[in-house]
mmCIF file of C-alpha atoms in Angstrom:
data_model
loop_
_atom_site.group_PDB
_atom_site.id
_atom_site.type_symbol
_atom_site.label_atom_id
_atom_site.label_comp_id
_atom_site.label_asym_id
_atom_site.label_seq_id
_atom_site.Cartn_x
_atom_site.Cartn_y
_atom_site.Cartn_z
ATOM 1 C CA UNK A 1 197.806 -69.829 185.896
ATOM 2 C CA UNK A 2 198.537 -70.009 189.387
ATOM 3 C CA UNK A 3 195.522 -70.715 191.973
ATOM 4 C CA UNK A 4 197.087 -70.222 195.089
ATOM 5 C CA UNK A 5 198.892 -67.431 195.798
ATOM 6 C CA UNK A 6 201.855 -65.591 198.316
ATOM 7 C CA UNK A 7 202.956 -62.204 199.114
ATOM 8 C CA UNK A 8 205.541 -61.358 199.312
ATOM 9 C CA UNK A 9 207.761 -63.709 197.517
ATOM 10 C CA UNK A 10 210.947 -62.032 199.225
ATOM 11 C CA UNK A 11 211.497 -60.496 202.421
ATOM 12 C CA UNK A 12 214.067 -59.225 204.791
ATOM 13 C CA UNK A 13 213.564 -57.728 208.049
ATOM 14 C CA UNK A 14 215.601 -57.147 211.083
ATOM 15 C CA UNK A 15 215.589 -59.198 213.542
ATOM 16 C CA UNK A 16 213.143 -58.993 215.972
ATOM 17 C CA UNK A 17 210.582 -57.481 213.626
ATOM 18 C CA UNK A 18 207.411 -59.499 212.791
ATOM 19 C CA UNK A 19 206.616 -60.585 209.200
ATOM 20 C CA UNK A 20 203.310 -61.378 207.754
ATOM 21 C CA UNK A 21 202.747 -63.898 205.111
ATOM 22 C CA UNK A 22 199.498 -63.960 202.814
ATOM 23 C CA UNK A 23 197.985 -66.900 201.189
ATOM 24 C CA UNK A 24 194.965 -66.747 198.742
ATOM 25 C CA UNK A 25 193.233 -69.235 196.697
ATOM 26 C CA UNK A 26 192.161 -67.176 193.403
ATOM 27 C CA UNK A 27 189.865 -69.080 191.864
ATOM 28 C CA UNK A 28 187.986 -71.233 194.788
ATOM 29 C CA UNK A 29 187.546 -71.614 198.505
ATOM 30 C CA UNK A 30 189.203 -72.922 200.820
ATOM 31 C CA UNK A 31 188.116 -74.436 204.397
ATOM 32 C CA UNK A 32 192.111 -75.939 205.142
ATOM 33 C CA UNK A 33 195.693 -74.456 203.887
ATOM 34 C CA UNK A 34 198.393 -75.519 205.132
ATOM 35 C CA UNK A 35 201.773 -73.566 206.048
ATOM 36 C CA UNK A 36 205.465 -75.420 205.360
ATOM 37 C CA UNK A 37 208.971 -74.294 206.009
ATOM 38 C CA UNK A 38 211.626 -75.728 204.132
ATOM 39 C CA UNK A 39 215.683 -75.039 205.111
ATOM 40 C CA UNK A 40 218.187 -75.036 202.079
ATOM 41 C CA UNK A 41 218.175 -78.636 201.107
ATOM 42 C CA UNK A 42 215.932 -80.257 203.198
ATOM 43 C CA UNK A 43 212.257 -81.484 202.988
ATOM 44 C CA UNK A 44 209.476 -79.563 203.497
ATOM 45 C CA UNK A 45 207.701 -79.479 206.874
ATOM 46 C CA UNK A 46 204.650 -79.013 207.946
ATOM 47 C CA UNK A 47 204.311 -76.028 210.325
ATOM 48 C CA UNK A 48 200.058 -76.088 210.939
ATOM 49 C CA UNK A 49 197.166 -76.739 209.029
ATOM 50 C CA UNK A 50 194.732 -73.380 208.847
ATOM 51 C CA UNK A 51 191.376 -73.620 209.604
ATOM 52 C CA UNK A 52 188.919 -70.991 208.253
ATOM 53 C CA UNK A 53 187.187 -69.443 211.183
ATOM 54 C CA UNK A 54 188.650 -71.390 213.748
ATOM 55 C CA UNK A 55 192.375 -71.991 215.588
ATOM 56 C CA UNK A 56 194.801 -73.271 213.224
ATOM 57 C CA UNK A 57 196.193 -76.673 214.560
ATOM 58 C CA UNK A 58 199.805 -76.796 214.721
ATOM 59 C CA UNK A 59 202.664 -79.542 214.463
ATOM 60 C CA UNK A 60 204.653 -80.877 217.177
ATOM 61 C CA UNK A 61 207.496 -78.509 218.144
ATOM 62 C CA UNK A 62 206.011 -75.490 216.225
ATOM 63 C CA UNK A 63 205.525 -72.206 218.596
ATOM 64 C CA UNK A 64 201.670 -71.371 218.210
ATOM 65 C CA UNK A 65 202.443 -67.976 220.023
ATOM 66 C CA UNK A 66 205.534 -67.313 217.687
ATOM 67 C CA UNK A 67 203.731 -68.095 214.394
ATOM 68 C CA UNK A 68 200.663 -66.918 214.255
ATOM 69 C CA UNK A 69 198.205 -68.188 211.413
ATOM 70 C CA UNK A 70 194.530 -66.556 210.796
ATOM 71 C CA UNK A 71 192.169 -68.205 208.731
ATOM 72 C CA UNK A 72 189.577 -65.304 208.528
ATOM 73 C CA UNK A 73 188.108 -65.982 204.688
ATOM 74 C CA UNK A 74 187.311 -68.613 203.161
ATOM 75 C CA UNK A 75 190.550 -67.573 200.479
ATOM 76 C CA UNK A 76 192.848 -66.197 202.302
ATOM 77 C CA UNK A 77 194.949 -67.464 204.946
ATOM 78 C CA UNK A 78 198.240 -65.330 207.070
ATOM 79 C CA UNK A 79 201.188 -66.533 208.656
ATOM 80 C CA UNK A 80 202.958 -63.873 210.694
ATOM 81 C CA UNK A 81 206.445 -65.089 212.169
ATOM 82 C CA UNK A 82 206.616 -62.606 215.869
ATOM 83 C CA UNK A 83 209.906 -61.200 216.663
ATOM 84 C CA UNK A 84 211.692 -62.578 213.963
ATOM 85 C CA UNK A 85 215.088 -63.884 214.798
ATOM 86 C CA UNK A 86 217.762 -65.165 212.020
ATOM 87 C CA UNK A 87 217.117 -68.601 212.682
ATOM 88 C CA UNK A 88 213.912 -68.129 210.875
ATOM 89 C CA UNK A 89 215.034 -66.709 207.923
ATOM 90 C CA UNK A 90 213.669 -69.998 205.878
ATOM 91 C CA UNK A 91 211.257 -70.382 202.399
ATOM 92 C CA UNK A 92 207.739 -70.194 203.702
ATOM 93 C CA UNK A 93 205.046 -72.278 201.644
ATOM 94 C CA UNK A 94 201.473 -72.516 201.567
ATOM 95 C CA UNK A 95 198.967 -75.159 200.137
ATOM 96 C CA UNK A 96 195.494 -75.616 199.792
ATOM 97 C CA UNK A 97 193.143 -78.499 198.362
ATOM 98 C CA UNK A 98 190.872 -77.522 195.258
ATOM 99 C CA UNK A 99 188.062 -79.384 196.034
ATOM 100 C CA UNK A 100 186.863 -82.715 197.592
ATOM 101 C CA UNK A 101 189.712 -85.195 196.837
ATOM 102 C CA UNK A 102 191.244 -82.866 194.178
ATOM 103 C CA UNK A 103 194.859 -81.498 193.758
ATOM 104 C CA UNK A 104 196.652 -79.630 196.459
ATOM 105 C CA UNK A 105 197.965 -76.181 194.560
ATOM 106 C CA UNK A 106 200.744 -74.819 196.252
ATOM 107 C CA UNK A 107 201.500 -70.860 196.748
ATOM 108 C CA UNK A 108 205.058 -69.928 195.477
ATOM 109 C CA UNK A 109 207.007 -69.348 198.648
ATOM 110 C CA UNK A 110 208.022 -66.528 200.654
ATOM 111 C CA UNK A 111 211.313 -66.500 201.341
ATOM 112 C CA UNK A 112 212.487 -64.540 204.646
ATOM 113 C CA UNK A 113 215.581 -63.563 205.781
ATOM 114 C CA UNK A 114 215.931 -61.814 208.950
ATOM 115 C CA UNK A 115 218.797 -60.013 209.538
ATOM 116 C CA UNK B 1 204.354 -94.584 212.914
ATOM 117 C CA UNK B 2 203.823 -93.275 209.624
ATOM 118 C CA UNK B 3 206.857 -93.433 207.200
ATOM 119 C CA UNK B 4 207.653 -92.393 203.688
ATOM 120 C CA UNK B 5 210.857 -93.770 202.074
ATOM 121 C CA UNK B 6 212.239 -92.658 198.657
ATOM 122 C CA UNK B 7 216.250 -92.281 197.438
ATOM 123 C CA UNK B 8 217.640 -89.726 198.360
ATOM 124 C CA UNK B 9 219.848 -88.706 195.121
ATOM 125 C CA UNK B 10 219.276 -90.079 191.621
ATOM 126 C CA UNK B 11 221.742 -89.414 188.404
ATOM 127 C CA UNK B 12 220.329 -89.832 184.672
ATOM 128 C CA UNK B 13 221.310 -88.978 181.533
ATOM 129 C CA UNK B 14 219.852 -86.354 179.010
ATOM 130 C CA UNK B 15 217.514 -88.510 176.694
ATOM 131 C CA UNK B 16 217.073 -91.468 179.214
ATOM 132 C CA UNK B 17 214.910 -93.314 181.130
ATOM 133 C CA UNK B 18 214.273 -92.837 184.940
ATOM 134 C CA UNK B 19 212.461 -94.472 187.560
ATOM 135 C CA UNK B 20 211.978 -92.814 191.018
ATOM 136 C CA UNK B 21 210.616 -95.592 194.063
ATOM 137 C CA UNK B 22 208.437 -94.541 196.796
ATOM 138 C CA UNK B 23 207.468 -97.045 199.151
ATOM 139 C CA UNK B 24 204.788 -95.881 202.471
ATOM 140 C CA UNK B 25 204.248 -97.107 205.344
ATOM 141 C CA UNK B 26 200.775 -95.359 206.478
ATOM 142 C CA UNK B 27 197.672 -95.351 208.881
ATOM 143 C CA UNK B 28 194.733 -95.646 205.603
ATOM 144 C CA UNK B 29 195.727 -94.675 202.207
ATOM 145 C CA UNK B 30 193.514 -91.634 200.563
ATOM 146 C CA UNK B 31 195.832 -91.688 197.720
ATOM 147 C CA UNK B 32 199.292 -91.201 196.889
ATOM 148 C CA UNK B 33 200.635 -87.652 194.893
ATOM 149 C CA UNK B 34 204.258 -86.817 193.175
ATOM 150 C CA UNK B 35 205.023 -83.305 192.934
ATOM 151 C CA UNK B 36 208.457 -81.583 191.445
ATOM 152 C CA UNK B 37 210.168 -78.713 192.935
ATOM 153 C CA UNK B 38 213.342 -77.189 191.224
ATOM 154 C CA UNK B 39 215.775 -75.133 194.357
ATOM 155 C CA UNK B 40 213.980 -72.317 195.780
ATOM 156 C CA UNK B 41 210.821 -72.641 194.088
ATOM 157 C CA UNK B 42 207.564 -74.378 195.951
ATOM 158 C CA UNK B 43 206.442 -77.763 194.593
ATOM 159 C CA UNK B 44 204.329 -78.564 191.458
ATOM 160 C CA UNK B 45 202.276 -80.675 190.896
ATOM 161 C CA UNK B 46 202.780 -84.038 188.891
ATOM 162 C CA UNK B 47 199.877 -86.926 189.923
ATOM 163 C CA UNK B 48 198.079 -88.332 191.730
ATOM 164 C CA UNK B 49 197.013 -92.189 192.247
ATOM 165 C CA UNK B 50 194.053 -93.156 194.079
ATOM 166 C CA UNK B 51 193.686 -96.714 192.531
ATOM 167 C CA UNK B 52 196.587 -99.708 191.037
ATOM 168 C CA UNK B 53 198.250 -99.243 187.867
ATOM 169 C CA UNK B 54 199.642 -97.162 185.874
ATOM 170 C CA UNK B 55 198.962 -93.045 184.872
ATOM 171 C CA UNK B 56 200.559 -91.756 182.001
ATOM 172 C CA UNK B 57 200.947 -87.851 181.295
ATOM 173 C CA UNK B 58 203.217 -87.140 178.465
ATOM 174 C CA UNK B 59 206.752 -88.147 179.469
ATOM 175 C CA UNK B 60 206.038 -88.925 182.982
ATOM 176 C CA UNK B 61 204.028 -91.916 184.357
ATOM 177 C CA UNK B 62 203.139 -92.791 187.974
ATOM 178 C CA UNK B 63 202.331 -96.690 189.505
ATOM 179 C CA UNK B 64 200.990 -97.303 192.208
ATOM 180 C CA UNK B 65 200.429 -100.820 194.406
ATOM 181 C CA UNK B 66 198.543 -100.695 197.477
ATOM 182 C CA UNK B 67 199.176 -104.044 198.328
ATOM 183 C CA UNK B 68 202.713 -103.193 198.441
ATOM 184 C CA UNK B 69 202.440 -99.724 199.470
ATOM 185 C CA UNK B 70 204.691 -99.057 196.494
ATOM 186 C CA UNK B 71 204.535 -96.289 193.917
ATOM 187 C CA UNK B 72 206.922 -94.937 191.645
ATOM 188 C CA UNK B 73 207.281 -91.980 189.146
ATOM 189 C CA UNK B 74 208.805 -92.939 185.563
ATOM 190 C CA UNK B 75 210.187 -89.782 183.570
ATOM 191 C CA UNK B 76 211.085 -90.707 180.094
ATOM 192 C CA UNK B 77 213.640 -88.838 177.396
ATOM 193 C CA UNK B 78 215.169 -86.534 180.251
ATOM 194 C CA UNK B 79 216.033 -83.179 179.887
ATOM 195 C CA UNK B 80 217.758 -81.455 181.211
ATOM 196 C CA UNK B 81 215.144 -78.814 182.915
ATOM 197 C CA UNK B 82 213.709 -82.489 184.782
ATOM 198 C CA UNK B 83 216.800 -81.788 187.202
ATOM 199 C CA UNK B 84 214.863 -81.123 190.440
ATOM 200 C CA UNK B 85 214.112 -82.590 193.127
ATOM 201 C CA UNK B 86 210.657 -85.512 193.519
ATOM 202 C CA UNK B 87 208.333 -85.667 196.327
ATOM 203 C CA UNK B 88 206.064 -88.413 196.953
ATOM 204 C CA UNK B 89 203.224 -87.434 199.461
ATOM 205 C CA UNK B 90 200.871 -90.378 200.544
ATOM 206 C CA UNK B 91 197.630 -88.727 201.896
ATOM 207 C CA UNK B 92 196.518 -90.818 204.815
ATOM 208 C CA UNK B 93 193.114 -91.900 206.573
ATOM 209 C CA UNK B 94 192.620 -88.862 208.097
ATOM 210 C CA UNK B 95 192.981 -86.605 205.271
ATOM 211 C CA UNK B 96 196.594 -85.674 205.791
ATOM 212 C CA UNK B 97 199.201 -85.360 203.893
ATOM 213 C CA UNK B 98 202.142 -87.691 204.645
ATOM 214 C CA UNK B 99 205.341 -86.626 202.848
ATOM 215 C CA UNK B 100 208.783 -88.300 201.966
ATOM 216 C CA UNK B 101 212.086 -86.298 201.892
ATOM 217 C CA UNK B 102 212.364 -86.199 198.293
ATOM 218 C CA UNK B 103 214.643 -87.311 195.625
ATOM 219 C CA UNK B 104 217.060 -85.104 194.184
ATOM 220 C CA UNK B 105 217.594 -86.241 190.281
ATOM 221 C CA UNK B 106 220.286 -84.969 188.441
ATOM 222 C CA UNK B 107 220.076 -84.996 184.994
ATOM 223 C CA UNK B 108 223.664 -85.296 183.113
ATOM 224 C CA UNK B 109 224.586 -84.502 179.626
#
């Protein structure tokens, strides 16, 4: 079964409307997740890595003050995408490592389309 | 700088033999991962090499070289439902993840 999870998988909103994006590990903590975007037929990219209890660092070229990522638990990590604009409709990921060294489980996407 | 290079598009045929290169080019090596992701779905995962040679699960294998920074994934008797794409992810000395652009396989009758 799955060990990281997303909610929701879909969403549409209009734009300028923020969207909030929840990632949980089920079945273990974790410190780090990280948050992806992919665009139809591209790679995914790294948006910012999620730190539990402290600022999430974020990739070059990635609005901080747009995105906003809170690592409050220890399993669950949010993404919310502020004043939404079509340009961001995309498929949101999130991943987390399951343990020292071990696998990196990936959530199943959100996908967001702003209208 | 830190690079990742894999095809970009491979073609097979149902019941065949593929081989998918990744070569990296990064600061440490913490191990290398594949992972498969079919369109609008979020990667799974596949393996992951930490030390040379050769991992076997089922009908797919992974190799890895350090000394040549060169892995790649080997999916045997294709079917169909292998069509997706491949990423290769090389996680480097700081503990991130490095990843390539993936490798679309298409999977022919």
């Amino acid at each position: 079964g799955a060990v990281v999870s997303q909610h929701p998988s879909w969403v549409i909103c209009k734009s300028g409307t923020s969207v909030k994006i929840e990632c949980r590990s089920l079945d273990f903590q974790a410190t780090t997740m990280f948050w992806y975007r992919q665009f139809p037929k591209q790679s995914l990219m790294l948006m910012a890595t999620s730190n539990e209890g402290s600022k999430a660092t974020y990739e070059q070229g990635v609005e901080k003050d747009k995105f906003l990522i809170n690592h409050a638990s220890l399993t669950l990590s949010t993404l919310t995408v502020t004043s939404a604009h079509p340009e961001d409709s995309s498929f949101y990921i999130c991943s987390a490592w399951k343990g020292e060294g071990g696998e990196l489980f990936f959530g199943e996407g959100s996908r967001l389309t702003v209208l | 700088g830190q690079n990742i290079d894999q095809p970009t598009e491979m073609t097979a045929t149902e019941g065949a033999i593929v081989q998918i290169n990744c070569t990296y080019q990064t600061s440490g090596f913490n191990g290398l991962f594949w992972y498969q992701q079919h369109a609008g779905e979020a990667p799974t995962f596949l393996s992951y090499n930490v030390l040379d040679g050769l991992e076997e699960k089922g009908r797919f294998s992974s190799f890895l070289s350090r000394s040549k920074g060169y892995s790649y994934l080997l999916l045997k008797e294709l079917q169909m439902k292998d069509s997706a794409s491949y990423l290769c992810a090389v996680k480097d000395s700081n503990y991130q993840l490095i990843w390539g652009a993936g490798t679309k396989l298409i999977i022919k009758p």
